[in-house]
């Protein structure tokens, strides 16, 4: 529980410093010049996508530290010793889970061993599977799933903070969910413009499973096998992808904006068709002043580019 964790954190240092605090308290013009009370939760968030969402939910009622830098790969990013210490001293860690943050698994386990509460959102939104027994962590590609995620995170927060903080979080969360609901309508409108027979995706890796399931698309091939960017395609994989592109007359290959497009370009050439390579923001936000500096912008840009690529090519 967040407040319990806060008080435990404070107590670890409070007993050692009580005498020093008493000595340092001074009175100036009758006003006490010291305070040992700090009930602002310290929340650490692993990915920058969830970092943006959590920041929108809590408003000014909590301090949020996001570990993953802009344009980073969630499958492989690491953290500094200082950031690892922040995880151990957090009041709450919000993680994506489902194996996404492979580089942080030991840090998350260590934080748990220190008594830090960790919520892995992906585990709680009825995840789909890549294959039997292998769950897909990329739930954010469906805005409706993100709406559910905000409800889960909000409930965790307001159940464990004081009344004033809970009221502020509820107000911020309600306002943000209104934006997410509007986003869901916009994304639905854009993706539903594509004729059902043209809703075929070739992607850098298997990142659009939730989008495909929600909007009746098919992921017919991925350049990198599986749901992680850490794997590499074999010659046979590339041959199969080229065949899929040719047989399905796919007009576009969608790659992550932060990943090299060389393989996609080669595939488009080998398939013997004029398939355009379309960059999307699939797993990371950009810097705040970039095209996809927040989750809402990210989703709108991706939906627009998918819709444009798969409708204009078939006109």
CSV table of C-alpha atoms in Angstrom, one decimal:
chain,number,residue,atom,x,y,z
A,1,UNK,CA,0.0,0.0,0.0
A,2,UNK,CA,1.4,3.4,-1.0
A,3,UNK,CA,0.9,5.4,2.2
A,4,UNK,CA,2.1,2.5,4.3
A,5,UNK,CA,5.2,2.2,2.1
A,6,UNK,CA,5.7,6.0,2.4
A,7,UNK,CA,5.6,5.8,6.2
A,8,UNK,CA,7.9,2.8,6.2
A,9,UNK,CA,10.4,4.7,4.0
A,10,UNK,CA,10.3,7.7,6.2
A,11,UNK,CA,10.7,5.6,9.4
A,12,UNK,CA,13.9,4.0,8.1
A,13,UNK,CA,15.6,7.4,8.1
A,14,UNK,CA,13.4,9.0,10.8
A,15,UNK,CA,14.8,7.1,13.8
A,16,UNK,CA,18.4,7.8,12.8
A,17,UNK,CA,17.8,11.5,12.2
A,18,UNK,CA,15.2,12.5,14.9
A,19,UNK,CA,17.8,14.1,17.2
A,20,UNK,CA,19.4,16.0,14.3
A,21,UNK,CA,16.0,17.3,13.1
A,22,UNK,CA,15.2,18.5,16.5
A,23,UNK,CA,18.4,20.5,16.7
A,24,UNK,CA,17.9,22.0,13.3
A,25,UNK,CA,14.4,23.2,13.8
A,26,UNK,CA,14.4,27.0,14.3
A,27,UNK,CA,11.7,29.6,14.9
A,28,UNK,CA,11.8,32.7,12.9
A,29,UNK,CA,9.2,35.4,13.7
A,30,UNK,CA,7.2,32.7,15.5
A,31,UNK,CA,6.9,30.4,12.4
A,32,UNK,CA,8.3,26.9,12.7
A,33,UNK,CA,11.0,26.4,10.0
A,34,UNK,CA,11.1,22.6,9.8
A,35,UNK,CA,8.8,19.7,8.9
A,36,UNK,CA,9.3,16.0,8.7
A,37,UNK,CA,6.0,15.1,7.1
A,38,UNK,CA,6.1,14.1,3.4
A,39,UNK,CA,3.1,12.1,2.2
A,40,UNK,CA,3.6,12.7,-1.6
A,41,UNK,CA,4.0,9.2,-3.2
A,42,UNK,CA,7.1,8.5,-5.2
A,43,UNK,CA,6.1,6.4,-8.2
A,44,UNK,CA,8.5,4.9,-10.6
A,45,UNK,CA,7.3,3.8,-14.1
A,46,UNK,CA,9.3,1.5,-16.3
A,47,UNK,CA,8.2,2.5,-19.9
A,48,UNK,CA,7.7,6.0,-21.3
A,49,UNK,CA,4.3,5.1,-22.7
A,50,UNK,CA,3.0,4.1,-19.3
A,51,UNK,CA,5.0,7.0,-17.8
A,52,UNK,CA,3.0,9.5,-19.8
A,53,UNK,CA,-0.3,7.8,-18.8
A,54,UNK,CA,0.5,7.6,-15.1
A,55,UNK,CA,1.6,11.2,-15.1
A,56,UNK,CA,-1.8,12.2,-16.6
A,57,UNK,CA,-3.6,10.2,-14.0
A,58,UNK,CA,-1.8,11.5,-10.9
A,59,UNK,CA,-1.5,15.1,-11.8
A,60,UNK,CA,0.3,16.9,-9.0
A,61,UNK,CA,-0.6,14.4,-6.3
A,62,UNK,CA,2.5,12.3,-6.8
A,63,UNK,CA,6.1,12.4,-8.0
A,64,UNK,CA,6.6,10.3,-11.1
A,65,UNK,CA,10.0,9.1,-12.4
A,66,UNK,CA,10.1,7.4,-15.8
A,67,UNK,CA,13.0,5.0,-16.4
A,68,UNK,CA,12.8,4.5,-20.2
A,69,UNK,CA,14.2,7.3,-22.3
A,70,UNK,CA,12.6,8.6,-25.4
A,71,UNK,CA,13.0,6.5,-28.6
A,72,UNK,CA,14.4,3.6,-26.5
A,73,UNK,CA,13.6,-0.1,-27.0
A,74,UNK,CA,11.6,-1.4,-24.1
A,75,UNK,CA,13.0,-4.9,-24.7
A,76,UNK,CA,16.6,-4.0,-24.1
A,77,UNK,CA,17.0,-0.7,-22.3
A,78,UNK,CA,18.9,-0.6,-19.0
A,79,UNK,CA,19.1,1.8,-16.1
A,80,UNK,CA,21.7,3.5,-14.0
A,81,UNK,CA,22.6,2.6,-10.4
A,82,UNK,CA,20.8,5.8,-9.2
A,83,UNK,CA,17.7,4.7,-11.0
A,84,UNK,CA,18.0,1.2,-9.5
A,85,UNK,CA,18.1,2.8,-6.1
A,86,UNK,CA,15.0,4.9,-6.9
A,87,UNK,CA,13.2,1.6,-7.7
A,88,UNK,CA,14.2,0.2,-4.3
A,89,UNK,CA,12.9,3.3,-2.5
A,90,UNK,CA,9.7,3.9,-4.5
A,91,UNK,CA,6.3,3.8,-2.9
A,92,UNK,CA,4.9,2.1,-6.1
A,93,UNK,CA,6.4,0.8,-9.3
A,94,UNK,CA,4.2,0.7,-12.4
A,95,UNK,CA,5.5,-1.8,-15.0
A,96,UNK,CA,4.2,-3.1,-18.3
A,97,UNK,CA,5.1,-6.7,-17.5
A,98,UNK,CA,4.5,-9.8,-19.6
A,99,UNK,CA,8.2,-10.0,-20.2
A,100,UNK,CA,8.5,-6.6,-22.0
A,101,UNK,CA,11.2,-5.0,-19.8
A,102,UNK,CA,13.7,-7.8,-20.0
A,103,UNK,CA,16.5,-5.6,-18.9
A,104,UNK,CA,14.7,-4.7,-15.6
A,105,UNK,CA,13.6,-8.2,-14.4
A,106,UNK,CA,16.3,-8.4,-11.8
A,107,UNK,CA,15.7,-4.8,-10.7
A,108,UNK,CA,11.9,-5.5,-10.3
A,109,UNK,CA,12.6,-8.6,-8.3
A,110,UNK,CA,15.0,-6.7,-6.1
A,111,UNK,CA,12.5,-3.9,-5.5
A,112,UNK,CA,9.9,-6.5,-4.5
A,113,UNK,CA,12.3,-8.0,-2.0
A,114,UNK,CA,12.7,-4.6,-0.5
A,115,UNK,CA,9.0,-4.4,0.1
A,116,UNK,CA,8.1,-2.1,-2.8
A,117,UNK,CA,4.7,-2.6,-4.3
A,118,UNK,CA,4.9,-3.5,-8.1
A,119,UNK,CA,1.9,-3.5,-10.4
A,120,UNK,CA,2.4,-5.1,-13.8
A,121,UNK,CA,-0.4,-3.7,-15.8
A,122,UNK,CA,-0.2,-6.1,-18.7
A,123,UNK,CA,-1.0,-9.0,-16.5
A,124,UNK,CA,-4.3,-7.4,-15.5
A,125,UNK,CA,-5.9,-6.5,-18.8
A,126,UNK,CA,-6.8,-10.0,-20.0
A,127,UNK,CA,-3.8,-10.3,-22.3
A,128,UNK,CA,-3.9,-12.2,-25.6
A,129,UNK,CA,-1.2,-14.6,-26.7
A,130,UNK,CA,1.3,-14.8,-29.6
A,131,UNK,CA,1.2,-18.5,-29.4
A,132,UNK,CA,-0.1,-21.0,-26.7
A,133,UNK,CA,1.4,-19.9,-23.4
A,134,UNK,CA,3.2,-16.9,-24.7
A,135,UNK,CA,1.4,-13.6,-23.8
A,136,UNK,CA,1.6,-10.4,-25.8
A,137,UNK,CA,2.8,-7.4,-23.8
A,138,UNK,CA,1.9,-4.7,-26.4
A,139,UNK,CA,-1.6,-4.0,-25.1
A,140,UNK,CA,-1.3,-0.2,-25.7
A,141,UNK,CA,-1.9,-0.6,-29.5
A,142,UNK,CA,-5.6,-0.9,-28.6
A,143,UNK,CA,-6.8,2.4,-27.0
A,144,UNK,CA,-9.7,0.5,-25.3
A,145,UNK,CA,-7.1,-1.6,-23.4
A,146,UNK,CA,-5.4,1.5,-22.3
A,147,UNK,CA,-8.7,2.8,-20.9
A,148,UNK,CA,-9.0,-0.4,-18.9
A,149,UNK,CA,-5.4,0.0,-17.8
A,150,UNK,CA,-6.1,3.5,-16.4
A,151,UNK,CA,-9.0,2.2,-14.4
A,152,UNK,CA,-6.7,-0.5,-12.8
A,153,UNK,CA,-3.9,2.0,-12.0
A,154,UNK,CA,-6.4,4.6,-10.6
A,155,UNK,CA,-8.0,2.0,-8.3
A,156,UNK,CA,-4.6,1.0,-7.0
A,157,UNK,CA,-3.7,4.6,-6.3
A,158,UNK,CA,-6.8,6.0,-4.7
A,159,UNK,CA,-7.2,2.9,-2.4
A,160,UNK,CA,-3.9,3.7,-0.8
A,161,UNK,CA,-3.6,7.5,-0.5
A,162,UNK,CA,-5.3,10.1,1.7
A,163,UNK,CA,-8.7,11.6,0.8
A,164,UNK,CA,-7.4,14.8,-0.8
A,165,UNK,CA,-5.0,12.9,-3.0
A,166,UNK,CA,-7.6,10.4,-3.9
A,167,UNK,CA,-10.0,13.2,-5.0
A,168,UNK,CA,-7.3,14.8,-7.2
A,169,UNK,CA,-6.4,11.5,-8.8
A,170,UNK,CA,-10.0,10.6,-9.5
A,171,UNK,CA,-10.5,14.0,-11.1
A,172,UNK,CA,-7.4,13.8,-13.3
A,173,UNK,CA,-8.1,10.2,-14.3
A,174,UNK,CA,-11.7,11.1,-15.3
A,175,UNK,CA,-10.5,13.9,-17.5
A,176,UNK,CA,-7.8,11.8,-19.1
A,177,UNK,CA,-10.2,8.9,-19.8
A,178,UNK,CA,-12.4,11.4,-21.7
A,179,UNK,CA,-9.4,12.1,-23.9
A,180,UNK,CA,-8.8,8.4,-24.3
A,181,UNK,CA,-12.4,7.7,-25.3
A,182,UNK,CA,-12.1,10.4,-27.9
A,183,UNK,CA,-8.8,8.9,-29.1
A,184,UNK,CA,-10.5,5.5,-29.4
A,185,UNK,CA,-13.2,7.0,-31.6
A,186,UNK,CA,-10.7,8.7,-33.8
A,187,UNK,CA,-8.5,5.6,-34.2
A,188,UNK,CA,-11.6,3.4,-34.9
A,189,UNK,CA,-12.7,5.8,-37.6
A,190,UNK,CA,-9.3,5.9,-39.3
A,191,UNK,CA,-8.7,2.1,-39.2
A,192,UNK,CA,-12.2,1.3,-40.3
A,193,UNK,CA,-11.7,3.3,-43.5
A,194,UNK,CA,-9.6,0.4,-44.8
A,195,UNK,CA,-11.6,-2.2,-46.7
A,196,UNK,CA,-11.8,-5.5,-44.8
A,197,UNK,CA,-9.9,-7.3,-47.6
A,198,UNK,CA,-7.0,-4.8,-47.4
A,199,UNK,CA,-6.5,-5.0,-43.6
A,200,UNK,CA,-3.2,-6.9,-43.8
A,201,UNK,CA,-0.1,-5.9,-41.9
A,202,UNK,CA,3.5,-6.7,-42.4
A,203,UNK,CA,5.5,-5.3,-39.5
A,204,UNK,CA,9.0,-5.1,-38.0
A,205,UNK,CA,8.0,-7.5,-35.2
A,206,UNK,CA,4.8,-8.7,-33.7
A,207,UNK,CA,3.7,-5.6,-32.0
A,208,UNK,CA,0.2,-5.1,-33.4
A,209,UNK,CA,-1.7,-8.2,-32.1
A,210,UNK,CA,-4.1,-6.2,-30.0
A,211,UNK,CA,-4.8,-3.6,-32.7
A,212,UNK,CA,-5.4,-6.5,-35.2
A,213,UNK,CA,-7.7,-8.3,-32.8
A,214,UNK,CA,-9.7,-5.2,-32.0
A,215,UNK,CA,-10.1,-3.8,-35.6
A,216,UNK,CA,-10.3,-7.0,-37.6
A,217,UNK,CA,-6.8,-6.8,-39.1
A,218,UNK,CA,-4.4,-9.6,-39.9
A,219,UNK,CA,-0.7,-9.6,-39.2
A,220,UNK,CA,0.4,-11.8,-42.1
A,221,UNK,CA,4.2,-11.5,-41.5
A,222,UNK,CA,6.8,-10.0,-39.2
A,223,UNK,CA,10.4,-9.3,-40.2
A,224,UNK,CA,11.7,-10.1,-36.8
A,225,UNK,CA,10.1,-13.3,-35.5
A,226,UNK,CA,8.1,-13.2,-32.3
A,227,UNK,CA,7.2,-10.3,-30.0
A,228,UNK,CA,10.7,-9.0,-29.2
A,229,UNK,CA,13.2,-6.9,-31.1
A,230,UNK,CA,16.0,-9.0,-29.7
A,231,UNK,CA,15.6,-11.8,-32.3
A,232,UNK,CA,16.8,-11.9,-35.9
A,233,UNK,CA,15.2,-13.3,-39.0
A,234,UNK,CA,16.8,-16.2,-40.9
A,235,UNK,CA,17.1,-16.5,-44.6
A,236,UNK,CA,14.1,-18.8,-44.6
A,237,UNK,CA,12.1,-16.3,-42.6
A,238,UNK,CA,12.9,-13.5,-45.1
A,239,UNK,CA,11.9,-15.8,-48.0
A,240,UNK,CA,8.6,-16.6,-46.4
A,241,UNK,CA,7.9,-12.9,-45.7
A,242,UNK,CA,8.6,-12.0,-49.3
A,243,UNK,CA,6.3,-14.7,-50.5
A,244,UNK,CA,3.5,-13.5,-48.1
A,245,UNK,CA,4.0,-9.9,-49.4
A,246,UNK,CA,3.7,-11.1,-53.0
A,247,UNK,CA,0.8,-13.4,-52.6
A,248,UNK,CA,-1.2,-10.9,-50.5
A,249,UNK,CA,-0.3,-7.9,-52.7
A,250,UNK,CA,0.6,-6.0,-49.5
A,251,UNK,CA,1.3,-2.3,-50.4
A,252,UNK,CA,3.2,-1.3,-47.2
A,253,UNK,CA,5.6,-2.6,-44.7
A,254,UNK,CA,5.3,-1.0,-41.2
A,255,UNK,CA,8.5,-0.6,-39.2
A,256,UNK,CA,9.3,1.1,-35.9
A,257,UNK,CA,10.6,4.6,-36.4
A,258,UNK,CA,13.6,3.9,-34.2
A,259,UNK,CA,14.6,0.7,-36.0
A,260,UNK,CA,16.7,0.5,-39.2
A,261,UNK,CA,14.6,0.1,-42.3
A,262,UNK,CA,17.2,-1.8,-44.3
A,263,UNK,CA,15.5,-5.2,-44.0
A,264,UNK,CA,12.1,-3.7,-44.8
A,265,UNK,CA,13.6,-2.0,-47.9
A,266,UNK,CA,15.2,-5.3,-49.0
A,267,UNK,CA,12.0,-7.2,-48.5
A,268,UNK,CA,10.0,-4.7,-50.5
A,269,UNK,CA,12.5,-5.0,-53.3
A,270,UNK,CA,12.7,-8.8,-53.3
A,271,UNK,CA,8.9,-9.2,-53.3
A,272,UNK,CA,8.8,-7.6,-56.7
A,273,UNK,CA,6.2,-5.0,-55.7
A,274,UNK,CA,6.3,-1.3,-54.9
A,275,UNK,CA,5.7,-1.7,-51.2
A,276,UNK,CA,6.3,1.5,-49.3
A,277,UNK,CA,8.1,1.4,-46.0
A,278,UNK,CA,6.1,3.3,-43.4
A,279,UNK,CA,7.6,4.2,-40.0
A,280,UNK,CA,5.4,4.0,-37.0
A,281,UNK,CA,5.9,4.8,-33.3
A,282,UNK,CA,5.3,1.3,-31.9
A,283,UNK,CA,7.1,0.9,-28.6
A,284,UNK,CA,8.4,4.2,-27.4
A,285,UNK,CA,7.4,7.8,-27.3
A,286,UNK,CA,9.7,10.5,-28.8
A,287,UNK,CA,11.0,13.5,-26.8
A,288,UNK,CA,8.2,15.8,-25.7
A,289,UNK,CA,8.7,18.1,-28.7
A,290,UNK,CA,8.7,15.2,-31.2
A,291,UNK,CA,5.9,13.8,-33.3
A,292,UNK,CA,4.9,11.3,-30.7
A,293,UNK,CA,5.7,13.0,-27.4
A,294,UNK,CA,2.7,11.5,-25.7
A,295,UNK,CA,0.5,8.4,-25.9
A,296,UNK,CA,-2.4,10.3,-27.6
A,297,UNK,CA,-0.2,11.7,-30.4
A,298,UNK,CA,1.5,8.3,-30.8
A,299,UNK,CA,-1.8,6.5,-31.4
A,300,UNK,CA,-3.2,9.1,-33.7
A,301,UNK,CA,-0.1,9.2,-35.9
A,302,UNK,CA,0.0,5.4,-36.2
A,303,UNK,CA,-3.6,5.0,-37.1
A,304,UNK,CA,-3.4,7.8,-39.7
A,305,UNK,CA,-0.4,6.3,-41.3
A,306,UNK,CA,-1.8,2.7,-41.4
A,307,UNK,CA,-5.1,4.0,-42.8
A,308,UNK,CA,-3.4,6.1,-45.5
A,309,UNK,CA,-1.0,3.4,-46.6
A,310,UNK,CA,-3.7,0.7,-46.9
A,311,UNK,CA,-6.4,2.9,-48.5
A,312,UNK,CA,-4.5,5.1,-50.9
A,313,UNK,CA,-2.5,2.1,-52.3
A,314,UNK,CA,-5.8,0.4,-53.3
A,315,UNK,CA,-7.6,3.4,-54.8
